[in-house]
């Protein structure tokens, strides 16, 4: 057991995280500008807690998840994991931490090496981190496969011999092999058929509870996110729009963008209220985001003050519920149907 | 064929030859689309939705594919009914993109990157309707306005890569509807889009249908989208129809265990996280179209399966007004 379990410290503390990518153009592929894929992102994650991360394509979810694991280098900001600042850690020190932070990818087809047998796919991390003896490892892999609902003899087969849902289970077993405290699950069920998606969501939920994992769960499907998350964060153009406990966010959304997302989610119940808050237009180019509130070009409630820098600030409006919107009158008006 | 039908597919068989054997991607599918109606075809990956729609447009790559049997009866603008499974490729060319409009999941695969969107919409009008250059351009502009593209005059001279995904899908819709088709086939038209953009496109398609009365064959894997757009629904599983009916009774009281299971395994937005609670999950996965189990195709995954289910495949039988299901035990499905 590590020392941080006894303290009240969050397991993960992200402050003012920023990741910029150069945008290249022209014949010479010179940098012509920058994309702030993640801009001023801050949040905490407790041990054993699941934080859902939603937002439109290109809003910076994947970049945030990878920067936190330092699979890509953040441009600025602080990431404290288990009490230690990990930005700036050298490779050797980072390796020790990396064992405790793992990732599950979206695409179960692309994320597994087709030439590796399942036992090597899973065993690789054990070797890298020097966990267990050779004989020991075989037993560990068998136990892991059983834990994710596959039979132990799957270890001698190749990834292409498995269905999409089974491959995603292999991906989860690989992430769990080193007994991490924290995993980033980047759209782990988006590529799966609905009937198989439920199996994998259940598996993730069971393992998370059983192992006390902290999870950053990235997904498009708002209903799945609510189902699995304790808290949910909403991103737009690289910035956090709203973060709150799941029930508050879904039942009392405060940000107009969250409201629009929730009202746009198609519901298979023909009697579900179809009160649509249709947004106009498209997401602006991330190379040239609007000043002030980045949502203002599509926000039906925008005021002149929304273009000011102050409109970017995240404010706490209820315990644990923070919103980056200057207006307090939108949510009550929407609730009464005004 | 009934006078109010636009498309009547009867016992369609579309097969592919592979090393491992013949894959019956579509195996005896029958359904009809009425005038002014949106029929949704829903099913999981590989169930044969796209092969059905490509068959209706005669775009199955041959070899390895072949329309091995059945009829695809289509009523054209002149009221004449033709069997698209049998007419010549030349005759088909005057139907495709003219009397039948098409929208695909990924607009970039059907938009030509080297022509402006105005030229591409205009091209169909010149080819099929014999409009001159200027009339075609004026009509293309009117279509772009109709599908809600801002600054349409400027967009007319832009190339597809200069537009966002949602904008391109609007261009595809403008192109598909330019010749005033009697049938629009849309294969996962919003699957690649974000939910807020999807909501815009679904809203647009609904409005345009009310206005033009075009019949729509709408292919999707998303039951939420079905509830938004469809009047009637066909559920496919492994190349066959397992349930069919009007959207309300099918979504409210599904009678096939597969449809029931699909609805049950999707969490709802209003559903809280119950600690230790689990989502309903259908065990196993979709069978390969080459090695289809004997008897009921769904039996290996079905909680209600009994020995008789394995002996013979059930028929698609009526279970209510405008509602049928292919299950021996549909009365037991709650
Ligand atoms: N390696 C890179 N180089 C340049 N730009 C990048 C790179 N990776 C991401 N971006 C840009 O950063 C922004 C955020 O991308 P990111 O992939 O994090 O979004 P996302 O929220 O995960 O989207 P999706 O839902 O589509 O997965 C986008 O504008 C994207 O184009
Ligand atoms: N060109 C082809 N050659 C061989 N097999 C094919 C071809 N096109 C489709 N198939 C097979 O036909 C079956 C049905 O495929 P189809 O594309 O219709 O599925 P779908 O229901 O549209 O799925 P998705 O939701 O993934 O689009 C699949 O098993 C597929 O592998
Ligand atoms: S700050 Fe202004 S533009 Fe931004 S969400 Fe609030 S009301 Fe809309
Ligand atoms: S026929 Fe039998 S196996 Fe098939 S769906 Fe009905 S109950 Fe299940
Ligand atoms: Mg991503
Ligand atoms: Mg398809």
XYZ file of C-alpha atoms and ligand atoms in Angstrom:
752
model
C 0.000 0.000 0.000
C 1.305 3.404 -0.840
C 1.354 6.306 1.545
C -1.217 8.428 -0.234
C -4.098 6.085 0.650
C -4.079 7.294 4.210
C -4.220 10.990 3.345
C -7.177 12.975 2.028
C -5.205 14.017 -1.047
C -6.885 13.433 -4.385
C -5.190 10.678 -6.368
C -4.898 12.949 -9.375
C -4.805 16.708 -9.436
C -4.677 18.499 -12.772
C -4.104 22.259 -12.787
C -4.176 24.670 -15.727
C -3.230 21.937 -18.163
C -2.483 23.168 -21.649
C -1.508 21.352 -24.826
C -0.807 23.218 -28.025
C -0.136 21.639 -31.403
C 1.522 23.459 -34.281
C -0.589 23.659 -37.423
C 1.490 23.325 -40.563
C 0.550 24.543 -43.986
C 1.825 25.446 -47.410
C 4.352 23.587 -49.526
C 7.102 23.742 -46.940
C 4.835 22.594 -44.115
C 5.848 25.568 -42.019
C 3.933 26.225 -38.823
C 1.141 28.627 -39.745
C -0.552 28.699 -36.356
C -1.405 26.829 -33.203
C -4.283 24.762 -31.956
C -4.894 24.878 -28.235
C -6.271 21.367 -28.040
C -6.496 21.628 -24.246
C -6.677 25.035 -22.626
C -6.552 25.700 -18.888
C -7.982 22.370 -17.737
C -8.191 21.786 -13.983
C -9.868 19.031 -11.999
C -9.279 16.516 -9.194
C -9.944 12.808 -9.179
C -10.256 10.796 -6.000
C -9.111 7.241 -5.543
C -11.798 4.869 -6.834
C -13.742 7.651 -8.546
C -15.005 7.689 -12.136
C -14.969 11.013 -13.968
C -16.802 11.048 -17.314
C -15.446 13.373 -20.006
C -17.763 14.394 -22.846
C -17.747 16.940 -25.649
C -17.870 17.121 -29.411
C -15.278 15.713 -31.740
C -12.113 17.809 -31.530
C -12.966 19.288 -28.138
C -9.712 17.920 -26.690
C -10.796 14.830 -24.740
C -8.160 12.461 -26.136
C -5.459 15.103 -25.892
C -6.370 15.708 -22.249
C -6.283 11.985 -21.415
C -2.940 11.427 -23.124
C -1.340 14.540 -21.691
C -2.283 13.466 -18.180
C -0.505 10.136 -18.740
C 2.323 12.013 -20.454
C 1.922 9.858 -23.530
C 2.175 13.281 -25.138
C 3.981 16.132 -23.430
C 1.729 18.862 -22.035
C 2.717 22.407 -23.021
C 2.003 23.858 -19.576
C 0.303 23.129 -16.295
C 0.687 20.791 -13.397
C -0.261 17.136 -12.962
C 0.085 15.666 -9.487
C -0.408 11.938 -9.224
C -0.363 10.252 -5.821
C 1.196 13.362 -4.353
C 4.014 13.644 -6.877
C 4.333 16.233 -9.618
C 4.814 14.170 -12.779
C 5.354 16.892 -15.358
C 9.096 17.126 -15.752
C 9.810 13.667 -14.316
C 12.676 11.949 -16.111
C 12.006 8.709 -17.988
C 13.145 6.332 -15.249
C 11.103 8.036 -12.556
C 8.154 8.298 -14.893
C 8.265 4.570 -15.555
C 7.551 3.824 -11.910
C 4.510 6.093 -12.013
C 3.382 4.871 -15.401
C 2.853 1.441 -13.943
C 0.097 2.938 -11.861
C -1.572 4.779 -14.768
C -2.852 2.878 -17.772
C -4.956 3.486 -20.874
C -7.655 1.556 -22.739
C -8.066 2.661 -26.345
C -11.143 3.118 -28.489
C -10.277 0.846 -31.345
C -9.843 -2.755 -30.227
C -8.659 -3.612 -33.753
C -5.895 -1.080 -34.092
C -4.636 -1.113 -30.515
C -3.481 -4.743 -30.413
C -0.427 -5.936 -32.318
C -1.748 -8.574 -34.757
C 1.499 -10.608 -34.626
C 1.516 -10.971 -30.875
C -0.243 -13.778 -29.083
C -2.618 -12.662 -26.359
C -0.212 -13.841 -23.633
C 2.470 -11.529 -25.014
C 0.050 -8.642 -25.484
C -0.788 -8.855 -21.793
C 2.572 -10.118 -20.554
C 4.616 -7.368 -22.181
C 3.814 -4.857 -19.463
C 4.668 -7.430 -16.776
C 8.072 -7.898 -18.358
C 8.679 -4.162 -18.766
C 7.832 -3.502 -15.166
C 9.589 -6.631 -13.973
C 6.569 -8.092 -12.274
C 6.575 -11.760 -11.258
C 8.729 -14.674 -12.367
C 8.254 -16.357 -15.720
C 6.071 -19.171 -14.340
C 4.250 -16.737 -12.154
C 3.367 -14.579 -15.147
C 1.501 -17.355 -16.880
C -0.777 -17.772 -13.894
C -1.271 -14.046 -13.644
C -2.267 -13.803 -17.319
C -4.687 -16.700 -16.933
C -6.259 -15.028 -13.921
C -6.523 -11.702 -15.754
C -8.209 -13.306 -18.749
C -10.718 -14.956 -16.462
C -11.294 -11.694 -14.671
C -12.329 -10.016 -17.944
C -14.594 -12.903 -18.867
C -12.360 -14.821 -21.296
C -11.073 -18.330 -20.822
C -7.432 -18.890 -19.934
C -6.742 -20.740 -23.187
C -7.320 -17.456 -25.047
C -3.688 -16.638 -24.205
C -2.343 -18.800 -27.000
C -4.455 -17.204 -29.709
C -3.973 -14.089 -31.853
C -6.128 -10.937 -31.648
C -7.770 -11.523 -35.064
C -9.348 -14.685 -33.701
C -11.536 -12.618 -31.391
C -14.635 -10.490 -31.871
C -14.583 -6.731 -31.224
C -15.979 -7.091 -27.724
C -13.478 -9.818 -26.880
C -10.598 -7.724 -28.191
C -11.723 -4.862 -26.002
C -11.643 -7.278 -23.045
C -8.062 -8.145 -23.983
C -7.253 -4.420 -24.046
C -8.730 -4.058 -20.567
C -6.785 -7.097 -19.292
C -3.613 -5.543 -20.670
C -4.294 -2.272 -18.847
C -5.048 -4.092 -15.584
C -2.022 -6.415 -15.760
C 0.211 -4.028 -13.837
C -2.425 -3.308 -11.177
C -2.830 0.392 -11.863
C -4.634 2.848 -9.581
C -5.866 4.957 -12.463
C -6.935 4.273 -16.033
C -7.869 6.546 -18.881
C -10.553 4.766 -20.914
C -10.694 6.643 -24.235
C -13.997 5.735 -25.894
C -13.640 2.099 -24.842
C -17.078 1.106 -26.135
C -17.655 3.480 -29.060
C -16.539 1.001 -31.708
C -18.690 -1.807 -30.352
C -22.192 -2.900 -31.270
C -24.785 -1.974 -28.655
C -25.382 -5.568 -27.604
C -21.666 -6.003 -26.898
C -21.202 -2.484 -25.516
C -23.342 -3.350 -22.495
C -21.121 -6.351 -21.710
C -17.990 -4.189 -21.709
C -19.616 -1.363 -19.709
C -20.638 -3.901 -17.056
C -17.153 -5.378 -16.999
C -15.520 -1.967 -16.570
C -17.973 -1.074 -13.812
C -17.369 -4.347 -11.945
C -13.591 -4.101 -12.170
C -13.589 -0.457 -11.209
C -15.543 -1.196 -8.021
C -13.700 -4.390 -7.217
C -10.220 -2.935 -7.685
C -11.009 0.569 -6.477
C -9.771 2.063 -9.742
C -9.957 5.741 -10.526
C -11.109 6.158 -14.131
C -11.216 9.007 -16.603
C -13.971 7.707 -18.879
C -14.056 9.477 -22.248
C -17.118 8.915 -24.429
C -19.613 10.416 -26.833
C -22.657 8.589 -25.531
C -24.096 10.731 -22.748
C -26.310 7.966 -21.380
C -23.387 5.544 -21.041
C -21.328 8.262 -19.363
C -24.017 8.956 -16.797
C -24.410 5.271 -16.155
C -20.755 4.735 -15.302
C -19.565 8.058 -13.856
C -19.627 9.613 -10.393
C -18.909 13.030 -11.858
C -18.965 14.371 -15.403
C -16.941 17.087 -17.144
C -18.047 18.752 -20.388
C -15.447 20.165 -22.800
C -15.855 22.491 -25.762
C -12.994 23.777 -27.939
C -10.373 22.611 -25.463
C -11.981 24.233 -22.426
C -14.020 22.948 -19.530
C -17.616 24.228 -19.729
C -19.104 22.445 -16.746
C -18.134 19.845 -14.170
C -20.481 18.352 -11.593
C -21.654 15.191 -9.864
C -23.482 13.104 -12.517
C -26.980 13.549 -11.165
C -26.639 17.335 -10.855
C -25.206 17.633 -14.327
C -27.949 15.592 -15.984
C -30.830 16.821 -13.861
C -29.747 20.433 -13.296
C -27.371 21.393 -16.111
C -26.248 25.014 -15.782
C -24.283 25.589 -18.975
C -26.170 26.240 -22.234
C -23.831 23.878 -24.093
C -24.532 21.031 -21.658
C -28.245 21.702 -22.110
C -27.886 21.558 -25.884
C -25.904 18.306 -25.725
C -28.487 16.692 -23.470
C -31.410 17.821 -25.574
C -29.753 16.600 -28.793
C -29.142 13.061 -27.534
C -31.591 10.819 -29.401
C -33.806 8.771 -27.080
C -35.399 5.499 -28.254
C -38.525 6.181 -26.207
C -41.134 7.590 -28.640
C -42.787 9.359 -25.688
C -39.625 11.110 -24.495
C -40.107 14.887 -24.621
C -38.688 16.159 -27.902
C -38.051 19.699 -26.727
C -35.058 20.469 -28.839
C -32.581 23.169 -28.198
C -31.173 23.231 -31.717
C -27.842 25.008 -31.993
C -27.079 27.076 -35.037
C -23.966 26.589 -37.079
C -20.806 24.607 -36.512
C -17.993 24.483 -33.992
C -15.542 27.308 -34.879
C -12.003 26.485 -35.973
C -9.852 25.563 -32.978
C -7.038 27.612 -34.556
C -9.066 30.721 -34.072
C -11.408 30.288 -31.109
C -13.811 33.089 -30.151
C -12.675 35.577 -27.516
C -14.258 35.317 -24.092
C -16.634 32.377 -23.799
C -15.609 29.994 -26.589
C -19.212 28.795 -26.952
C -20.660 32.224 -27.625
C -20.857 31.936 -31.442
C -23.417 29.139 -31.061
C -24.977 30.090 -27.754
C -28.627 31.173 -27.974
C -28.173 33.194 -24.762
C -24.986 35.098 -25.616
C -24.675 38.706 -24.422
C -22.061 41.321 -25.371
C -20.278 40.636 -22.055
C -19.710 37.011 -23.145
C -16.934 38.238 -25.459
C -14.926 39.550 -22.493
C -12.060 37.541 -20.960
C -13.955 37.300 -17.646
C -16.549 35.077 -19.340
C -14.000 32.243 -19.409
C -13.858 31.774 -15.662
C -15.163 28.594 -14.079
C -17.348 29.394 -11.041
C -18.707 27.066 -8.422
C -22.507 27.389 -8.381
C -23.346 24.486 -6.054
C -21.153 22.111 -4.044
C -18.845 20.403 -6.540
C -20.731 21.935 -9.474
C -18.768 24.472 -11.523
C -19.781 26.292 -14.683
C -18.007 28.526 -17.193
C -20.933 30.789 -18.014
C -21.660 34.299 -16.820
C -25.419 33.913 -16.864
C -27.327 32.518 -13.887
C -30.779 33.082 -15.338
C -30.637 30.516 -18.188
C -31.108 27.326 -16.170
C -34.160 28.578 -14.209
C -35.729 29.886 -17.444
C -35.192 26.576 -19.245
C -36.560 24.638 -16.264
C -39.843 26.538 -16.282
C -40.035 26.330 -20.074
C -39.881 30.113 -20.420
C -47.694 -3.457 -56.131
C -50.017 -1.202 -54.115
C -50.576 2.263 -55.528
C -49.211 4.008 -52.429
C -45.889 2.147 -52.452
C -42.704 3.705 -53.790
C -40.434 0.724 -53.188
C -41.403 -2.903 -52.704
C -38.539 -5.316 -52.058
C -39.542 -8.963 -52.246
C -37.462 -11.852 -51.024
C -34.139 -10.166 -51.818
C -31.085 -12.416 -51.789
C -27.669 -10.790 -52.047
C -24.688 -13.081 -51.661
C -20.925 -12.722 -51.601
C -18.481 -15.434 -52.535
C -15.512 -15.739 -50.188
C -12.788 -18.347 -49.612
C -14.682 -19.648 -46.636
C -17.909 -20.125 -48.590
C -20.927 -18.136 -49.730
C -21.918 -15.344 -47.378
C -25.663 -14.695 -47.532
C -25.353 -11.062 -46.504
C -29.030 -10.481 -47.324
C -31.127 -13.607 -47.192
C -34.784 -13.310 -48.127
C -35.541 -9.737 -47.116
C -38.949 -8.222 -47.963
C -40.285 -4.787 -47.060
C -42.034 -1.845 -48.660
C -41.707 1.924 -48.364
C -44.879 3.957 -48.792
C -45.242 7.410 -50.240
C -44.484 10.166 -47.658
C -43.040 7.577 -45.347
C -39.683 7.112 -43.634
C -38.834 3.462 -43.156
C -35.860 2.798 -40.913
C -33.745 -0.317 -41.297
C -31.902 -0.940 -38.053
C -29.464 -3.645 -36.979
C -25.954 -4.174 -35.716
C -22.768 -4.130 -37.720
C -22.782 -6.763 -40.463
C -26.524 -7.420 -40.310
C -26.924 -6.533 -44.001
C -28.309 -2.994 -43.884
C -25.870 -1.451 -46.347
C -25.979 -4.461 -48.635
C -29.771 -4.056 -48.768
C -29.519 -0.389 -49.712
C -26.688 -0.953 -52.189
C -28.761 -3.713 -53.789
C -31.672 -1.302 -54.222
C -29.328 1.050 -56.064
C -27.655 -1.809 -57.908
C -24.263 -0.824 -56.530
C -23.220 -4.283 -55.304
C -19.662 -4.974 -56.501
C -19.904 -8.015 -58.807
C -17.878 -10.192 -58.276
C -17.714 -11.035 -55.388
C -21.326 -9.983 -54.824
C -24.474 -10.903 -56.705
C -28.179 -10.239 -56.387
C -29.044 -13.920 -56.396
C -32.802 -13.598 -56.223
C -35.864 -11.525 -55.476
C -37.450 -8.386 -56.829
C -36.820 -4.685 -56.201
C -39.976 -3.024 -57.445
C -39.722 0.738 -57.770
C -42.370 3.219 -58.858
C -40.829 6.036 -60.875
C -42.017 9.599 -61.322
C -44.118 8.511 -64.311
C -45.998 6.029 -62.118
C -44.509 3.027 -63.923
C -43.247 0.141 -61.783
C -39.912 -1.435 -62.721
C -37.931 -4.273 -61.188
C -34.541 -2.709 -60.483
C -33.031 -6.163 -59.982
C -33.554 -6.787 -63.689
C -33.323 -3.544 -65.687
C -30.178 -2.757 -67.702
C -27.286 -0.800 -66.220
C -28.080 1.952 -68.696
C -31.677 2.234 -67.504
C -30.393 2.124 -63.930
C -28.154 5.129 -64.579
C -31.177 7.293 -65.264
C -32.745 6.160 -61.986
C -29.715 6.571 -59.712
C -29.163 10.122 -58.498
C -32.324 11.152 -60.307
C -35.419 9.230 -59.271
C -33.560 7.734 -56.325
C -31.355 10.092 -54.301
C -28.594 8.763 -52.066
C -26.827 9.976 -48.935
C -23.975 8.069 -47.347
C -22.318 8.097 -43.950
C -19.116 9.705 -45.133
C -19.877 12.532 -47.571
C -16.250 12.736 -48.706
C -16.529 9.333 -50.386
C -19.328 10.578 -52.628
C -18.360 14.210 -53.122
C -15.740 14.822 -55.754
C -12.853 16.786 -54.212
C -11.875 18.562 -57.452
C -15.237 20.153 -58.273
C -16.986 22.972 -56.449
C -20.163 21.992 -54.673
C -22.155 24.184 -57.065
C -20.779 22.294 -60.065
C -21.502 18.939 -58.456
C -25.120 19.706 -57.667
C -25.518 21.346 -61.080
C -24.015 18.358 -62.877
C -26.858 16.030 -61.802
C -29.424 18.601 -62.896
C -27.808 19.036 -66.306
C -27.382 15.307 -66.878
C -30.799 14.154 -65.698
C -33.020 17.171 -66.235
C -31.315 18.764 -69.223
C -30.962 22.162 -67.530
C -28.462 24.588 -69.044
C -25.471 25.809 -67.072
C -27.110 28.895 -65.649
C -30.400 27.263 -64.775
C -28.486 24.445 -63.078
C -26.443 26.951 -61.074
C -29.536 28.847 -59.993
C -31.208 25.609 -58.935
C -28.076 24.477 -57.058
C -28.096 27.771 -55.168
C -31.759 27.339 -54.292
C -31.001 23.829 -52.974
C -28.098 25.030 -50.806
C -30.410 27.642 -49.294
C -33.085 25.046 -48.747
C -30.739 22.817 -46.723
C -29.770 25.776 -44.548
C -26.230 26.520 -45.701
C -25.324 30.037 -44.585
C -23.821 32.380 -47.207
C -24.963 29.968 -49.924
C -23.786 32.222 -52.784
C -20.220 32.012 -51.550
C -20.402 28.311 -50.651
C -21.517 27.459 -54.184
C -17.963 28.074 -55.386
C -16.205 26.271 -52.560
C -14.725 22.790 -52.565
C -15.896 20.009 -50.215
C -12.676 20.031 -48.166
C -13.326 23.649 -47.231
C -16.432 22.601 -45.328
C -17.134 20.968 -41.976
C -18.624 17.475 -41.718
C -22.105 18.788 -40.988
C -21.936 21.242 -43.880
C -20.821 18.509 -46.287
C -23.707 16.329 -45.198
C -26.045 19.225 -46.008
C -24.445 19.472 -49.447
C -25.015 15.728 -49.933
C -28.673 16.188 -49.024
C -28.978 19.125 -51.426
C -27.419 17.006 -54.166
C -29.585 13.985 -53.390
C -32.786 16.034 -53.486
C -31.899 18.319 -56.413
C -33.637 16.156 -59.021
C -36.715 15.726 -56.806
C -36.414 11.982 -56.342
C -39.407 9.913 -55.292
C -37.151 7.855 -53.022
C -34.225 8.925 -50.880
C -31.880 6.253 -49.542
C -29.842 7.471 -46.565
C -27.248 5.046 -45.166
C -26.168 6.180 -41.666
C -26.335 9.849 -42.737
C -25.606 11.191 -39.257
C -23.413 8.477 -37.731
C -20.163 10.378 -38.295
C -21.553 13.633 -36.898
C -21.606 15.072 -33.399
C -24.947 14.941 -31.600
C -25.680 18.649 -31.889
C -25.002 18.543 -35.644
C -26.918 15.258 -35.963
C -29.930 16.957 -34.379
C -29.726 19.716 -37.020
C -29.530 17.227 -39.900
C -32.386 15.034 -38.625
C -34.509 18.129 -38.190
C -33.683 19.198 -41.739
C -34.545 15.782 -43.192
C -37.881 15.757 -41.357
C -38.799 19.205 -42.648
C -37.779 18.443 -46.213
C -39.804 15.261 -46.216
C -42.920 17.068 -45.020
C -42.383 19.565 -47.789
C -41.589 17.234 -50.678
C -43.321 13.977 -49.706
C -40.248 11.968 -50.723
C -40.167 8.401 -49.395
C -37.068 7.756 -47.271
C -35.258 4.493 -46.643
C -33.205 5.395 -43.580
C -30.450 3.049 -42.477
C -29.056 3.318 -38.979
C -27.797 1.254 -36.069
C -29.141 3.771 -33.542
C -32.594 3.145 -32.061
C -32.654 6.689 -30.705
C -32.336 8.047 -34.241
C -35.073 5.638 -35.336
C -37.438 7.150 -32.761
C -36.606 10.605 -34.132
C -37.197 10.025 -37.835
C -39.035 6.823 -38.678
C -42.675 6.035 -39.259
C -42.026 2.347 -39.636
C -39.061 0.127 -38.713
C -37.463 -3.068 -39.961
C -35.016 -4.825 -37.600
C -32.354 -6.953 -39.283
C -30.251 -9.666 -37.715
C -27.678 -11.679 -39.655
C -29.143 -10.930 -43.073
C -32.793 -11.498 -42.158
C -35.671 -9.426 -40.885
C -36.544 -10.439 -37.343
C -39.144 -7.779 -36.594
C -41.072 -5.129 -38.431
C -43.731 -2.628 -37.478
C -44.823 0.934 -36.905
C -42.269 2.841 -34.857
C -44.434 3.198 -31.756
C -45.461 -0.368 -31.225
C -42.053 -1.684 -32.181
C -40.161 0.535 -29.735
C -42.818 0.466 -27.015
C -43.639 -3.237 -27.133
C -41.020 -5.135 -29.097
C -41.987 -8.755 -29.685
C -38.672 -10.255 -30.741
C -36.196 -11.057 -27.943
C -33.420 -9.446 -29.998
C -35.203 -6.097 -30.383
C -36.230 -6.285 -26.739
C -32.605 -6.944 -25.784
C -31.240 -4.096 -27.930
C -33.572 -1.638 -26.218
C -32.807 -3.017 -22.780
C -29.046 -2.841 -23.114
C -28.973 0.873 -23.967
C -28.860 2.979 -20.826
C -31.223 5.964 -20.855
C -30.227 9.548 -20.216
C -32.481 9.606 -17.170
C -30.972 6.438 -15.745
C -28.898 6.947 -12.627
C -25.914 4.922 -11.746
C -27.135 2.267 -9.336
C -24.193 1.074 -7.273
C -23.543 -2.519 -8.201
C -26.315 -2.192 -10.789
C -25.704 -3.780 -14.174
C -26.900 -3.096 -17.659
C -28.815 -5.822 -19.369
C -26.448 -7.402 -21.897
C -27.172 -9.827 -24.732
C -24.662 -12.664 -24.308
C -22.393 -13.745 -27.161
C -22.048 -11.937 -30.481
C -23.571 -11.773 -33.962
C -23.067 -15.014 -35.970
C -20.959 -15.001 -39.115
C -23.056 -14.882 -42.290
C -21.119 -17.866 -43.614
C -21.862 -20.211 -40.729
C -25.374 -19.350 -39.774
C -26.824 -21.613 -37.055
C -29.705 -23.868 -38.102
C -33.173 -22.985 -36.872
C -33.641 -19.551 -35.313
C -30.524 -17.455 -35.995
C -30.829 -15.755 -32.632
C -31.187 -18.975 -30.617
C -27.553 -19.150 -29.363
C -28.025 -15.778 -27.655
C -31.674 -16.048 -26.677
C -32.812 -16.513 -23.075
C -36.162 -17.887 -24.244
C -34.735 -20.475 -26.642
C -36.275 -23.944 -26.453
C -35.461 -27.111 -28.417
C -38.078 -26.355 -31.094
C -36.258 -23.078 -31.889
C -33.246 -25.028 -33.088
C -35.254 -27.401 -35.243
C -36.768 -24.951 -37.704
C -36.517 -21.245 -38.383
C -39.613 -19.388 -37.208
C -41.658 -17.401 -39.724
C -42.269 -13.657 -39.622
C -45.788 -13.705 -38.189
C -48.260 -10.938 -37.353
C -48.177 -9.970 -33.665
C -50.414 -6.896 -33.863
C -51.711 -4.342 -36.355
C -48.817 -3.415 -38.678
C -46.359 -5.369 -36.516
C -44.757 -8.762 -37.090
C -41.961 -10.759 -35.478
C -39.953 -13.860 -36.324
C -40.162 -15.664 -33.006
C -42.040 -18.736 -31.841
C -42.364 -17.323 -28.358
C -43.277 -13.700 -29.109
C -46.213 -13.944 -26.706
C -43.705 -14.442 -23.866
C -41.656 -11.342 -24.706
C -42.502 -8.622 -22.176
N -1.018 15.389 -33.084
C -1.768 16.459 -33.357
N -1.306 17.450 -34.144
C -2.063 18.544 -34.416
N -3.299 18.741 -33.937
C -3.831 17.792 -33.161
C -3.104 16.593 -32.837
N -3.887 15.819 -32.045
C -5.055 16.510 -31.881
N -5.011 17.684 -32.556
C -6.078 18.693 -32.580
O -6.430 18.981 -31.255
C -7.827 19.144 -31.111
C -8.362 18.187 -30.077
O -8.263 16.842 -30.590
P -8.645 15.559 -29.729
O -8.300 14.381 -30.531
O -8.067 15.682 -28.377
O -10.214 15.707 -29.626
P -11.302 14.676 -29.057
O -12.153 15.477 -28.140
O -10.644 13.467 -28.521
O -12.132 14.342 -30.367
P -12.849 12.969 -30.824
O -14.173 12.979 -30.102
O -13.025 13.172 -32.285
O -11.959 11.838 -30.457
C -8.409 18.977 -32.489
O -8.578 20.232 -33.082
C -7.352 18.182 -33.211
O -7.401 18.434 -34.588
N -17.956 -6.205 -50.891
C -18.169 -7.208 -50.026
N -17.502 -8.379 -50.122
C -17.716 -9.392 -49.270
N -18.582 -9.336 -48.238
C -19.271 -8.207 -48.077
C -19.107 -7.089 -48.948
N -19.926 -6.093 -48.528
C -20.571 -6.582 -47.451
N -20.186 -7.846 -47.182
C -20.655 -8.682 -46.057
O -22.055 -8.624 -45.985
C -22.488 -8.593 -44.629
C -23.421 -7.443 -44.419
O -22.672 -6.235 -44.511
P -23.330 -4.794 -44.495
O -22.285 -3.848 -44.959
O -24.627 -4.785 -45.197
O -23.590 -4.589 -42.938
P -24.275 -3.345 -42.232
O -25.501 -3.870 -41.590
O -24.412 -2.206 -43.155
O -23.216 -3.057 -41.083
P -22.584 -1.667 -40.557
O -23.502 -1.238 -39.447
O -21.257 -2.101 -40.015
O -22.520 -0.707 -41.684
C -21.224 -8.545 -43.778
O -20.955 -9.829 -43.282
C -20.166 -8.112 -44.748
O -18.928 -8.642 -44.387
S -21.014 32.883 -21.151
Fe -22.465 33.776 -22.562
S -22.041 32.783 -24.530
Fe -21.027 31.577 -22.947
S -22.482 30.003 -22.455
Fe -22.860 31.660 -21.009
S -24.431 32.906 -21.992
Fe -23.616 31.575 -23.557
S -37.654 -18.390 -31.925
Fe -36.869 -19.186 -30.013
S -34.650 -18.786 -30.072
Fe -35.600 -17.583 -31.702
S -35.925 -15.601 -30.787
Fe -37.812 -16.732 -30.476
S -37.605 -17.744 -28.493
Fe -35.585 -17.022 -29.092
Mg -10.765 11.406 -29.053
Mg -23.473 -0.295 -43.267
